[in-house]
CSV table of C-alpha atoms in Angstrom, one decimal:
chain,number,residue,atom,x,y,z
A,104,UNK,CA,5.9,-8.5,16.4
A,105,UNK,CA,2.5,-9.7,17.4
A,106,UNK,CA,1.3,-13.3,17.1
A,107,UNK,CA,-1.6,-14.3,14.9
A,108,UNK,CA,-4.8,-14.9,16.9
A,109,UNK,CA,-5.8,-18.5,17.4
A,110,UNK,CA,-9.3,-17.8,16.1
A,111,UNK,CA,-8.0,-16.0,13.1
A,112,UNK,CA,-5.3,-18.2,11.7
A,113,UNK,CA,-2.9,-17.0,8.9
A,114,UNK,CA,-1.0,-20.2,8.0
A,115,UNK,CA,-1.6,-19.3,4.3
A,116,UNK,CA,-0.9,-15.6,4.7
A,117,UNK,CA,2.8,-15.1,5.7
A,118,UNK,CA,2.6,-11.7,4.0
A,119,UNK,CA,0.4,-10.2,6.7
A,120,UNK,CA,0.8,-12.6,9.6
A,121,UNK,CA,2.1,-10.9,12.7
A,122,UNK,CA,1.8,-7.5,11.2
A,123,UNK,CA,0.1,-4.6,13.1
A,124,UNK,CA,-2.6,-4.6,10.4
A,125,UNK,CA,-3.3,-8.2,11.2
A,126,UNK,CA,-4.1,-7.3,14.8
A,127,UNK,CA,-6.1,-4.2,13.8
A,128,UNK,CA,-8.3,-6.3,11.5
A,129,UNK,CA,-8.7,-9.5,13.4
A,130,UNK,CA,-11.9,-10.9,14.9
A,131,UNK,CA,-11.2,-9.3,18.3
A,132,UNK,CA,-10.6,-5.9,16.6
A,133,UNK,CA,-13.8,-6.2,14.6
A,134,UNK,CA,-15.8,-7.1,17.7
A,135,UNK,CA,-14.2,-4.2,19.6
A,136,UNK,CA,-15.3,-1.8,16.7
A,137,UNK,CA,-18.8,-3.1,16.7
A,138,UNK,CA,-19.1,-2.6,20.4
A,139,UNK,CA,-17.5,0.8,20.1
A,140,UNK,CA,-20.1,1.8,17.5
A,141,UNK,CA,-23.0,0.7,19.7
A,142,UNK,CA,-21.6,2.4,22.8
A,143,UNK,CA,-21.0,5.7,20.9
A,144,UNK,CA,-24.5,5.7,19.6
A,145,UNK,CA,-25.9,5.6,23.1
A,146,UNK,CA,-23.5,8.3,24.2
A,147,UNK,CA,-24.4,10.5,21.3
A,148,UNK,CA,-28.1,10.2,22.1
A,149,UNK,CA,-27.4,10.9,25.7
A,150,UNK,CA,-25.4,14.0,24.8
A,151,UNK,CA,-28.5,15.3,22.9
A,152,UNK,CA,-30.9,14.5,25.6
A,153,UNK,CA,-32.4,11.5,23.8
A,154,UNK,CA,-31.2,9.0,26.4
A,155,UNK,CA,-30.4,9.2,30.1
A,156,UNK,CA,-26.8,9.6,31.1
A,157,UNK,CA,-27.0,6.3,33.0
A,158,UNK,CA,-27.8,4.5,29.7
A,159,UNK,CA,-24.6,5.7,28.2
A,160,UNK,CA,-22.6,4.6,31.2
A,161,UNK,CA,-24.4,1.2,31.3
A,162,UNK,CA,-23.9,0.5,27.6
A,163,UNK,CA,-20.2,1.5,27.7
A,164,UNK,CA,-19.6,-0.8,30.7
A,165,UNK,CA,-21.4,-3.7,29.1
A,166,UNK,CA,-19.6,-3.2,25.8
A,167,UNK,CA,-16.5,-5.2,26.9
A,168,UNK,CA,-15.3,-7.6,24.2
A,169,UNK,CA,-14.3,-10.1,26.9
A,170,UNK,CA,-18.0,-10.6,27.7
A,171,UNK,CA,-18.9,-11.7,24.1
A,172,UNK,CA,-18.3,-14.9,22.2
A,173,UNK,CA,-17.2,-14.1,18.7
A,174,UNK,CA,-17.7,-17.6,17.5
A,175,UNK,CA,-21.2,-17.7,18.8
A,176,UNK,CA,-22.0,-14.4,17.1
A,177,UNK,CA,-20.6,-15.7,13.8
A,178,UNK,CA,-22.7,-18.8,14.0
A,179,UNK,CA,-25.9,-16.9,14.8
A,180,UNK,CA,-25.2,-14.2,12.2
A,181,UNK,CA,-26.3,-16.7,9.5
A,182,UNK,CA,-30.0,-16.3,10.5
A,183,UNK,CA,-30.0,-12.5,9.9
A,184,UNK,CA,-27.1,-12.2,7.5
A,185,UNK,CA,-24.8,-10.1,9.7
A,186,UNK,CA,-23.3,-10.2,13.2
A,187,UNK,CA,-24.9,-7.0,14.4
A,188,UNK,CA,-28.3,-8.7,15.1
A,189,UNK,CA,-27.0,-11.3,17.6
A,190,UNK,CA,-24.6,-8.7,19.0
A,191,UNK,CA,-27.4,-6.3,19.8
A,192,UNK,CA,-29.3,-9.1,21.5
A,193,UNK,CA,-26.3,-10.1,23.7
A,194,UNK,CA,-25.5,-6.4,24.5
A,195,UNK,CA,-29.0,-5.6,25.4
A,196,UNK,CA,-29.1,-8.6,27.8
A,197,UNK,CA,-25.7,-7.5,29.3
A,198,UNK,CA,-26.9,-3.9,29.8
A,199,UNK,CA,-30.0,-5.1,31.8
A,200,UNK,CA,-33.6,-4.3,31.9
A,201,UNK,CA,-33.4,-0.6,33.0
A,202,UNK,CA,-31.3,0.6,30.1
A,203,UNK,CA,-31.5,-2.2,27.6
A,204,UNK,CA,-34.1,-0.4,25.5
A,205,UNK,CA,-31.5,2.3,24.7
A,206,UNK,CA,-29.2,-0.2,23.0
A,207,UNK,CA,-29.1,0.3,19.2
A,208,UNK,CA,-32.2,2.6,19.5
A,209,UNK,CA,-33.2,3.9,16.1
A,210,UNK,CA,-30.3,2.4,14.2
A,211,UNK,CA,-30.2,-0.4,11.6
A,212,UNK,CA,-27.7,-3.2,11.4
A,213,UNK,CA,-25.9,-1.6,8.5
A,214,UNK,CA,-25.4,1.6,10.5
A,215,UNK,CA,-23.3,-0.3,13.0
A,216,UNK,CA,-21.6,-2.6,10.6
A,217,UNK,CA,-20.5,0.2,8.3
A,218,UNK,CA,-19.4,2.4,11.2
A,219,UNK,CA,-17.4,-0.5,12.7
A,220,UNK,CA,-15.8,-1.1,9.4
A,221,UNK,CA,-14.7,2.5,9.1
A,222,UNK,CA,-13.3,2.3,12.7
A,223,UNK,CA,-11.3,-0.9,11.8
A,224,UNK,CA,-10.1,0.8,8.6
A,225,UNK,CA,-9.0,3.9,10.4
A,226,UNK,CA,-7.1,2.0,13.0
A,227,UNK,CA,-5.5,-0.3,10.5
A,228,UNK,CA,-4.5,2.6,8.2
A,229,UNK,CA,-2.7,4.2,11.1
A,230,UNK,CA,-0.3,1.3,11.1
A,231,UNK,CA,0.0,1.3,7.3
A,232,UNK,CA,1.0,5.0,7.4
A,233,UNK,CA,3.6,4.4,10.1
A,234,UNK,CA,5.2,1.7,8.0
A,235,UNK,CA,5.1,3.8,4.8
A,236,UNK,CA,6.9,6.5,6.8
A,237,UNK,CA,9.6,4.0,7.8
A,238,UNK,CA,9.9,2.9,4.2
A,239,UNK,CA,10.2,6.4,2.9
A,240,UNK,CA,12.8,7.3,5.4
A,241,UNK,CA,14.9,4.3,4.6
A,242,UNK,CA,14.7,4.9,0.9
A,243,UNK,CA,15.7,8.5,1.4
A,244,UNK,CA,18.8,7.3,3.1
A,245,UNK,CA,19.6,4.9,0.3
A,246,UNK,CA,19.0,7.5,-2.4
A,247,UNK,CA,21.3,10.0,-0.7
A,248,UNK,CA,24.0,7.4,-0.1
A,249,UNK,CA,23.9,6.3,-3.7
A,250,UNK,CA,23.2,9.6,-5.4
A,251,UNK,CA,26.1,9.1,-7.7
A,252,UNK,CA,26.3,5.2,-7.9
A,253,UNK,CA,26.0,4.3,-11.5
A,254,UNK,CA,24.3,1.2,-12.8
A,255,UNK,CA,22.7,0.1,-16.1
A,256,UNK,CA,19.3,1.5,-16.9
A,257,UNK,CA,17.2,-1.2,-18.3
A,258,UNK,CA,14.3,-0.9,-20.7
A,259,UNK,CA,12.4,-3.8,-22.2
A,260,UNK,CA,14.7,-6.1,-20.1
A,261,UNK,CA,17.9,-4.8,-21.9
A,262,UNK,CA,20.6,-2.4,-21.0
A,263,UNK,CA,19.7,1.1,-22.3
A,264,UNK,CA,21.8,4.0,-20.9
A,265,UNK,CA,23.4,4.4,-17.5
A,266,UNK,CA,21.4,5.7,-14.5
A,267,UNK,CA,22.1,5.8,-10.8
A,268,UNK,CA,20.8,3.7,-7.9
A,269,UNK,CA,20.1,6.9,-6.1
A,270,UNK,CA,17.6,8.0,-8.7
A,271,UNK,CA,16.0,4.5,-8.6
A,272,UNK,CA,15.7,4.6,-4.8
A,273,UNK,CA,14.3,8.2,-5.0
A,274,UNK,CA,11.7,7.0,-7.5
A,275,UNK,CA,10.7,4.2,-5.2
A,276,UNK,CA,10.3,6.8,-2.4
A,277,UNK,CA,8.2,9.0,-4.6
A,278,UNK,CA,5.7,6.1,-5.1
A,279,UNK,CA,5.7,5.4,-1.3
A,280,UNK,CA,4.9,9.1,-0.6
A,281,UNK,CA,2.2,9.0,-3.3
A,282,UNK,CA,0.7,6.1,-1.4
A,283,UNK,CA,1.1,7.8,1.9
A,284,UNK,CA,-0.7,10.9,0.7
A,285,UNK,CA,-3.6,8.9,-0.7
A,286,UNK,CA,-4.0,6.8,2.5
A,287,UNK,CA,-3.8,10.0,4.6
A,288,UNK,CA,-6.6,11.7,2.7
A,289,UNK,CA,-8.9,8.7,2.6
A,290,UNK,CA,-8.3,8.0,6.3
A,291,UNK,CA,-9.2,11.6,7.3
A,292,UNK,CA,-12.5,11.3,5.5
A,293,UNK,CA,-13.8,8.0,6.7
A,294,UNK,CA,-17.3,8.7,7.9
A,295,UNK,CA,-19.6,7.3,10.5
A,296,UNK,CA,-22.9,5.8,9.2
A,297,UNK,CA,-26.2,6.6,10.7
A,298,UNK,CA,-29.5,6.7,8.9
A,299,UNK,CA,-31.9,4.2,10.3
A,300,UNK,CA,-33.9,1.7,8.4
A,301,UNK,CA,-34.0,3.5,5.0
A,302,UNK,CA,-31.6,6.4,5.6
A,303,UNK,CA,-34.2,9.0,6.6
A,304,UNK,CA,-33.4,9.2,10.4
A,305,UNK,CA,-37.1,8.8,10.9
A,306,UNK,CA,-36.8,6.6,14.0
A,307,UNK,CA,-34.8,9.2,15.8
A,308,UNK,CA,-37.5,11.8,15.3
A,309,UNK,CA,-40.0,9.3,16.6
A,310,UNK,CA,-37.9,8.8,19.7
A,311,UNK,CA,-38.0,12.6,20.4
A,312,UNK,CA,-35.1,14.1,18.5
A,313,UNK,CA,-36.0,17.7,17.7
A,314,UNK,CA,-33.2,17.9,15.2
A,315,UNK,CA,-32.4,14.4,13.9
A,316,UNK,CA,-29.6,15.8,11.6
A,317,UNK,CA,-27.6,16.7,14.7
A,318,UNK,CA,-27.4,13.0,15.8
A,319,UNK,CA,-25.1,11.7,13.0
A,320,UNK,CA,-22.7,14.6,13.7
A,321,UNK,CA,-22.7,13.9,17.4
A,322,UNK,CA,-22.2,10.2,16.7
A,323,UNK,CA,-19.2,10.9,14.4
A,324,UNK,CA,-17.6,13.1,17.1
A,325,UNK,CA,-17.9,10.3,19.7
A,326,UNK,CA,-16.0,8.0,17.3
A,327,UNK,CA,-13.4,10.3,15.8
A,328,UNK,CA,-14.8,9.7,12.3
A,329,UNK,CA,-16.0,12.2,9.8
A,330,UNK,CA,-19.6,13.3,9.9
A,331,UNK,CA,-21.6,12.0,6.9
A,332,UNK,CA,-23.4,14.6,4.7
A,333,UNK,CA,-26.2,12.0,4.1
A,334,UNK,CA,-26.5,8.3,5.0
A,335,UNK,CA,-24.4,6.3,2.6
A,336,UNK,CA,-26.0,2.9,2.8
A,337,UNK,CA,-26.0,2.6,-1.0
A,338,UNK,CA,-23.6,5.5,-1.7
A,339,UNK,CA,-20.4,3.6,-1.3
A,340,UNK,CA,-17.8,6.3,-1.9
A,341,UNK,CA,-16.0,5.6,1.3
A,342,UNK,CA,-15.5,1.9,0.4
A,343,UNK,CA,-14.5,2.8,-3.1
A,344,UNK,CA,-11.9,5.3,-1.8
A,345,UNK,CA,-10.5,2.6,0.5
A,346,UNK,CA,-10.3,0.2,-2.4
A,347,UNK,CA,-8.4,2.7,-4.5
A,348,UNK,CA,-5.8,3.8,-1.9
A,349,UNK,CA,-5.2,0.3,-0.7
A,350,UNK,CA,-4.8,-1.2,-4.2
A,351,UNK,CA,-2.5,1.8,-5.1
A,352,UNK,CA,-0.4,1.2,-2.0
A,353,UNK,CA,0.0,-2.5,-2.7
A,354,UNK,CA,0.9,-1.7,-6.4
A,355,UNK,CA,3.4,1.1,-5.4
A,356,UNK,CA,5.2,-1.2,-3.0
A,357,UNK,CA,4.9,-4.0,-5.6
A,358,UNK,CA,7.0,-1.9,-8.0
A,359,UNK,CA,9.8,-1.8,-5.5
A,360,UNK,CA,9.5,-5.5,-4.9
A,361,UNK,CA,9.6,-6.2,-8.7
A,362,UNK,CA,12.9,-4.2,-9.1
A,363,UNK,CA,14.4,-5.9,-6.0
A,364,UNK,CA,13.5,-9.3,-7.3
A,365,UNK,CA,15.2,-8.6,-10.7
A,366,UNK,CA,18.3,-6.9,-9.2
A,367,UNK,CA,18.8,-9.6,-6.6
A,368,UNK,CA,18.9,-12.5,-9.1
A,369,UNK,CA,22.0,-14.6,-8.7
A,370,UNK,CA,23.4,-13.6,-12.1
A,371,UNK,CA,22.7,-9.9,-11.4
A,372,UNK,CA,23.4,-9.5,-7.6
A,373,UNK,CA,23.2,-5.7,-7.5
A,374,UNK,CA,21.1,-5.7,-4.4
A,375,UNK,CA,20.2,-8.2,-1.7
A,376,UNK,CA,17.8,-8.3,1.2
A,377,UNK,CA,19.4,-7.8,4.5
A,378,UNK,CA,18.4,-11.3,5.7
A,379,UNK,CA,17.0,-13.5,3.0
A,380,UNK,CA,14.8,-16.5,3.7
A,381,UNK,CA,16.1,-20.1,3.5
A,382,UNK,CA,15.0,-22.9,1.3
A,383,UNK,CA,13.6,-26.3,2.5
A,384,UNK,CA,15.8,-28.1,0.0
A,385,UNK,CA,18.8,-25.9,-0.9
A,386,UNK,CA,21.0,-24.8,2.0
A,387,UNK,CA,22.9,-22.2,-0.1
A,388,UNK,CA,19.8,-20.1,-0.9
A,389,UNK,CA,19.0,-16.7,0.7
A,390,UNK,CA,15.6,-15.9,-1.0
A,391,UNK,CA,14.3,-12.4,-1.3
A,392,UNK,CA,11.3,-13.3,0.9
A,393,UNK,CA,10.1,-9.8,1.8
A,394,UNK,CA,10.1,-8.7,-1.9
A,395,UNK,CA,8.3,-12.0,-2.7
A,396,UNK,CA,5.5,-11.4,-0.2
A,397,UNK,CA,5.1,-7.8,-1.3
A,398,UNK,CA,4.8,-8.9,-4.9
A,399,UNK,CA,2.2,-11.5,-4.0
A,400,UNK,CA,0.1,-8.8,-2.3
A,401,UNK,CA,0.4,-6.5,-5.3
A,402,UNK,CA,-0.9,-9.3,-7.5
A,403,UNK,CA,-4.0,-9.9,-5.3
A,404,UNK,CA,-5.0,-6.3,-4.5
A,405,UNK,CA,-6.4,-5.2,-7.9
A,406,UNK,CA,-8.9,-8.1,-8.0
A,407,UNK,CA,-10.1,-7.3,-4.4
A,408,UNK,CA,-10.4,-3.7,-5.3
A,409,UNK,CA,-12.5,-4.6,-8.3
A,410,UNK,CA,-14.9,-6.5,-6.1
A,411,UNK,CA,-15.3,-3.4,-3.9
A,412,UNK,CA,-15.8,-1.1,-6.9
A,413,UNK,CA,-18.5,-3.5,-8.0
A,414,UNK,CA,-20.5,-2.9,-4.9
A,415,UNK,CA,-21.0,0.7,-6.0
A,416,UNK,CA,-24.0,-0.6,-8.0
A,417,UNK,CA,-26.1,-1.1,-4.9
A,418,UNK,CA,-29.8,-0.9,-5.4
A,419,UNK,CA,-32.6,0.8,-3.5
A,420,UNK,CA,-32.0,2.5,-0.1
A,421,UNK,CA,-30.3,-0.6,1.4
A,422,UNK,CA,-28.9,-3.4,-0.8
A,423,UNK,CA,-29.1,-7.1,-0.7
A,424,UNK,CA,-25.7,-8.7,-1.3
A,425,UNK,CA,-23.7,-5.6,-2.4
A,426,UNK,CA,-23.0,-4.4,1.1
A,427,UNK,CA,-22.4,-8.0,2.3
A,428,UNK,CA,-19.9,-8.6,-0.5
A,429,UNK,CA,-17.6,-5.9,0.9
A,430,UNK,CA,-16.6,-7.2,4.3
A,431,UNK,CA,-14.1,-9.9,3.4
A,432,UNK,CA,-12.4,-8.2,0.4
A,433,UNK,CA,-12.0,-5.0,2.3
A,434,UNK,CA,-10.4,-6.8,5.3
A,435,UNK,CA,-8.2,-8.7,3.0
A,436,UNK,CA,-7.1,-5.5,1.3
A,437,UNK,CA,-6.3,-3.9,4.6
A,438,UNK,CA,-4.3,-6.9,5.6
A,439,UNK,CA,-2.4,-7.1,2.3
A,440,UNK,CA,-1.5,-3.4,2.2
A,441,UNK,CA,-0.6,-3.5,5.9
A,442,UNK,CA,1.6,-6.6,5.5
A,443,UNK,CA,3.2,-5.2,2.4
A,444,UNK,CA,4.0,-1.9,4.1
A,445,UNK,CA,5.5,-3.8,7.1
A,446,UNK,CA,7.6,-5.9,4.7
A,447,UNK,CA,8.6,-2.9,2.6
A,448,UNK,CA,9.9,-1.1,5.7
A,449,UNK,CA,12.0,-4.0,6.7
A,450,UNK,CA,13.2,-4.5,3.1
A,451,UNK,CA,14.2,-0.9,2.6
A,452,UNK,CA,15.9,-0.7,6.0
A,453,UNK,CA,18.0,-3.8,5.4
A,454,UNK,CA,18.6,-3.6,1.6
A,455,UNK,CA,22.3,-4.2,0.7
A,456,UNK,CA,23.6,-2.5,-2.4
A,457,UNK,CA,26.6,-3.8,-4.3
A,458,UNK,CA,28.0,-0.8,-6.1
A,459,UNK,CA,30.9,-2.8,-7.5
A,460,UNK,CA,28.5,-5.2,-9.2
A,461,UNK,CA,26.6,-2.3,-10.7
A,462,UNK,CA,29.8,-0.8,-12.1
A,463,UNK,CA,30.9,-4.1,-13.5
A,464,UNK,CA,27.6,-4.6,-15.3
A,465,UNK,CA,28.0,-1.3,-17.1
A,466,UNK,CA,30.8,-3.0,-19.1
A,467,UNK,CA,28.9,-6.0,-20.1
A,468,UNK,CA,28.1,-4.5,-23.5
A,469,UNK,CA,31.7,-3.6,-24.1
A,470,UNK,CA,31.0,0.1,-23.7
A,471,UNK,CA,28.0,0.2,-26.0
A,472,UNK,CA,25.8,1.5,-23.2
A,473,UNK,CA,27.1,5.0,-24.1
A,474,UNK,CA,26.4,4.7,-27.8
A,475,UNK,CA,23.6,7.3,-27.5
A,476,UNK,CA,26.1,9.8,-26.2
A,477,UNK,CA,28.6,8.9,-28.9
A,478,UNK,CA,26.0,9.4,-31.6
A,479,UNK,CA,25.3,12.9,-30.3
A,480,UNK,CA,29.0,13.8,-29.8
A,481,UNK,CA,30.2,12.4,-33.2
A,482,UNK,CA,27.5,13.7,-35.4
A,483,UNK,CA,28.8,17.3,-35.5
A,484,UNK,CA,32.3,16.0,-36.2
A,485,UNK,CA,31.6,13.3,-38.8
A,486,UNK,CA,28.2,14.1,-40.0
A,487,UNK,CA,25.1,12.3,-38.8
A,488,UNK,CA,25.1,9.6,-41.5
A,489,UNK,CA,28.8,8.8,-41.1
A,490,UNK,CA,28.6,8.8,-37.3
A,491,UNK,CA,25.6,6.4,-37.4
A,492,UNK,CA,27.3,4.1,-39.9
A,493,UNK,CA,30.6,4.1,-37.9
A,494,UNK,CA,28.9,3.3,-34.6
A,495,UNK,CA,26.8,0.5,-36.2
A,496,UNK,CA,29.9,-1.1,-37.6
A,497,UNK,CA,31.9,-0.7,-34.3
A,498,UNK,CA,29.0,-2.1,-32.3
A,499,UNK,CA,29.0,-5.2,-34.5
A,500,UNK,CA,32.8,-5.6,-34.1
A,501,UNK,CA,32.6,-5.1,-30.3
A,502,UNK,CA,30.2,-8.0,-30.0
A,503,UNK,CA,31.9,-10.2,-32.6
A,504,UNK,CA,35.5,-9.6,-31.4
A,505,UNK,CA,34.8,-9.1,-27.7
A,506,UNK,CA,36.7,-5.8,-27.7
A,507,UNK,CA,35.9,-2.6,-25.9
A,508,UNK,CA,34.3,0.2,-27.9
A,509,UNK,CA,36.9,2.5,-26.5
A,510,UNK,CA,39.6,0.4,-28.1
A,511,UNK,CA,37.9,0.4,-31.5
A,512,UNK,CA,37.2,4.1,-31.5
A,513,UNK,CA,40.9,4.7,-30.9
A,514,UNK,CA,41.6,3.2,-34.3
A,515,UNK,CA,39.5,5.7,-36.1
A,516,UNK,CA,41.7,8.5,-37.5
A,517,UNK,CA,39.0,11.1,-37.5
A,518,UNK,CA,38.7,10.8,-33.7
A,519,UNK,CA,42.3,11.5,-32.8
A,520,UNK,CA,42.5,14.0,-30.0
A,521,UNK,CA,39.1,13.3,-28.6
A,522,UNK,CA,38.8,12.4,-24.9
A,523,UNK,CA,37.7,8.9,-25.6
A,524,UNK,CA,38.1,7.9,-21.9
A,525,UNK,CA,35.6,10.5,-20.9
A,526,UNK,CA,33.2,9.9,-23.8
A,527,UNK,CA,33.0,6.2,-23.1
A,528,UNK,CA,32.9,6.2,-19.3
A,529,UNK,CA,29.3,5.1,-18.4
A,530,UNK,CA,29.7,6.9,-15.0
A,531,UNK,CA,30.0,10.2,-16.8
A,532,UNK,CA,26.7,9.7,-18.7
A,533,UNK,CA,24.1,9.7,-16.1
A,534,UNK,CA,22.5,12.9,-17.3
A,535,UNK,CA,20.6,14.8,-14.6
A,536,UNK,CA,20.2,11.7,-12.4
A,537,UNK,CA,21.9,13.4,-9.4
A,538,UNK,CA,19.9,16.6,-9.7
A,539,UNK,CA,16.6,14.6,-10.1
A,540,UNK,CA,17.5,12.6,-7.0
A,541,UNK,CA,18.1,15.8,-5.1
A,542,UNK,CA,14.8,17.2,-6.3
A,543,UNK,CA,12.9,14.1,-5.3
A,544,UNK,CA,14.4,14.1,-1.9
A,545,UNK,CA,13.1,17.6,-1.2
A,546,UNK,CA,9.6,16.2,-1.0
A,547,UNK,CA,8.4,15.7,2.5
């Protein structure tokens, strides 16, 4: 586990502190991405004969994050509204007089900032995908191990009919795989940004490019990003796509956390985190900390995504404020999703399942959890109205007298000879849960 950077503290963010996504989105990572974007631009121009090879080498050598002061860049960013302007000044000075004019040539600040953001996102999403894969693998093992472990199905907070923990875990895994697929698709399409002052590539033609359209493609290749069809300064599909997949990921993992939080309550105790967190006041507690942190991320993510969707309404060829409003929410979303994925992997890998508690809870309603089955089975024998009236009366008596439904059914003369043990056993009324679990586990 990595430590939080001293210049990027996370005292109030235990959900993502120390996660791979934290390192991938920290100030050093962003500075690295900005410098990578600048160096790649000079390399791309050199590859197309628009800059000497020596310029590409000089810029690449000068673009060493250790040579730059992030705090100074942040302070000076206020004058121009973004950190690229002071970065270009410092990088040009570091490159030197001979090749300095080739730094940032033809580009605008948003080209570099957007491209760096896509690099940061791509690198962070690689860690998210790795942890989603760990989570999916652990849930597959849980689902297979508990394919036939019955527990109460709960609807609107109440016992409904029996289900299996295997099916529940398989459902969790399906959500994780949905998130994985969305993140994979978005990550593969993250584009470089290169358009110049107003998205026309005019400056590159002025500097001698015979085919300016070739430059964004060369630039994207240098960075390992997708080539943009057109400059997207005010066409913010890539940011909206990131918002959607990250919010979905946090929500999908939040569903798992919500279930774990309910099932690990003291009075339920059907699952427990492998190593719960302690309390500052109560020594006996083992809190479900990982599920708690995931749940917190899931609650924050939709509002951050809403901010990013709001930036789609960006005016003109380059916007004032809309683009700037993206930077912090997007980084927060990357961190939240990355931290939640890290915690989900640890949660799934260490989750303890108490099958005995699940089985015991099936009896809390004195056997009434199988009343749906009994209604279907008794209707042909007694008639629908008689069966409904009988079960309604027996349900009332089971609650009032604290007696098992099986015992009360045995006193009904019309039911003599029926396999009441089988009909009232909740473990024998899980429907197609096992088959559904098997089907879900076929997905890769």
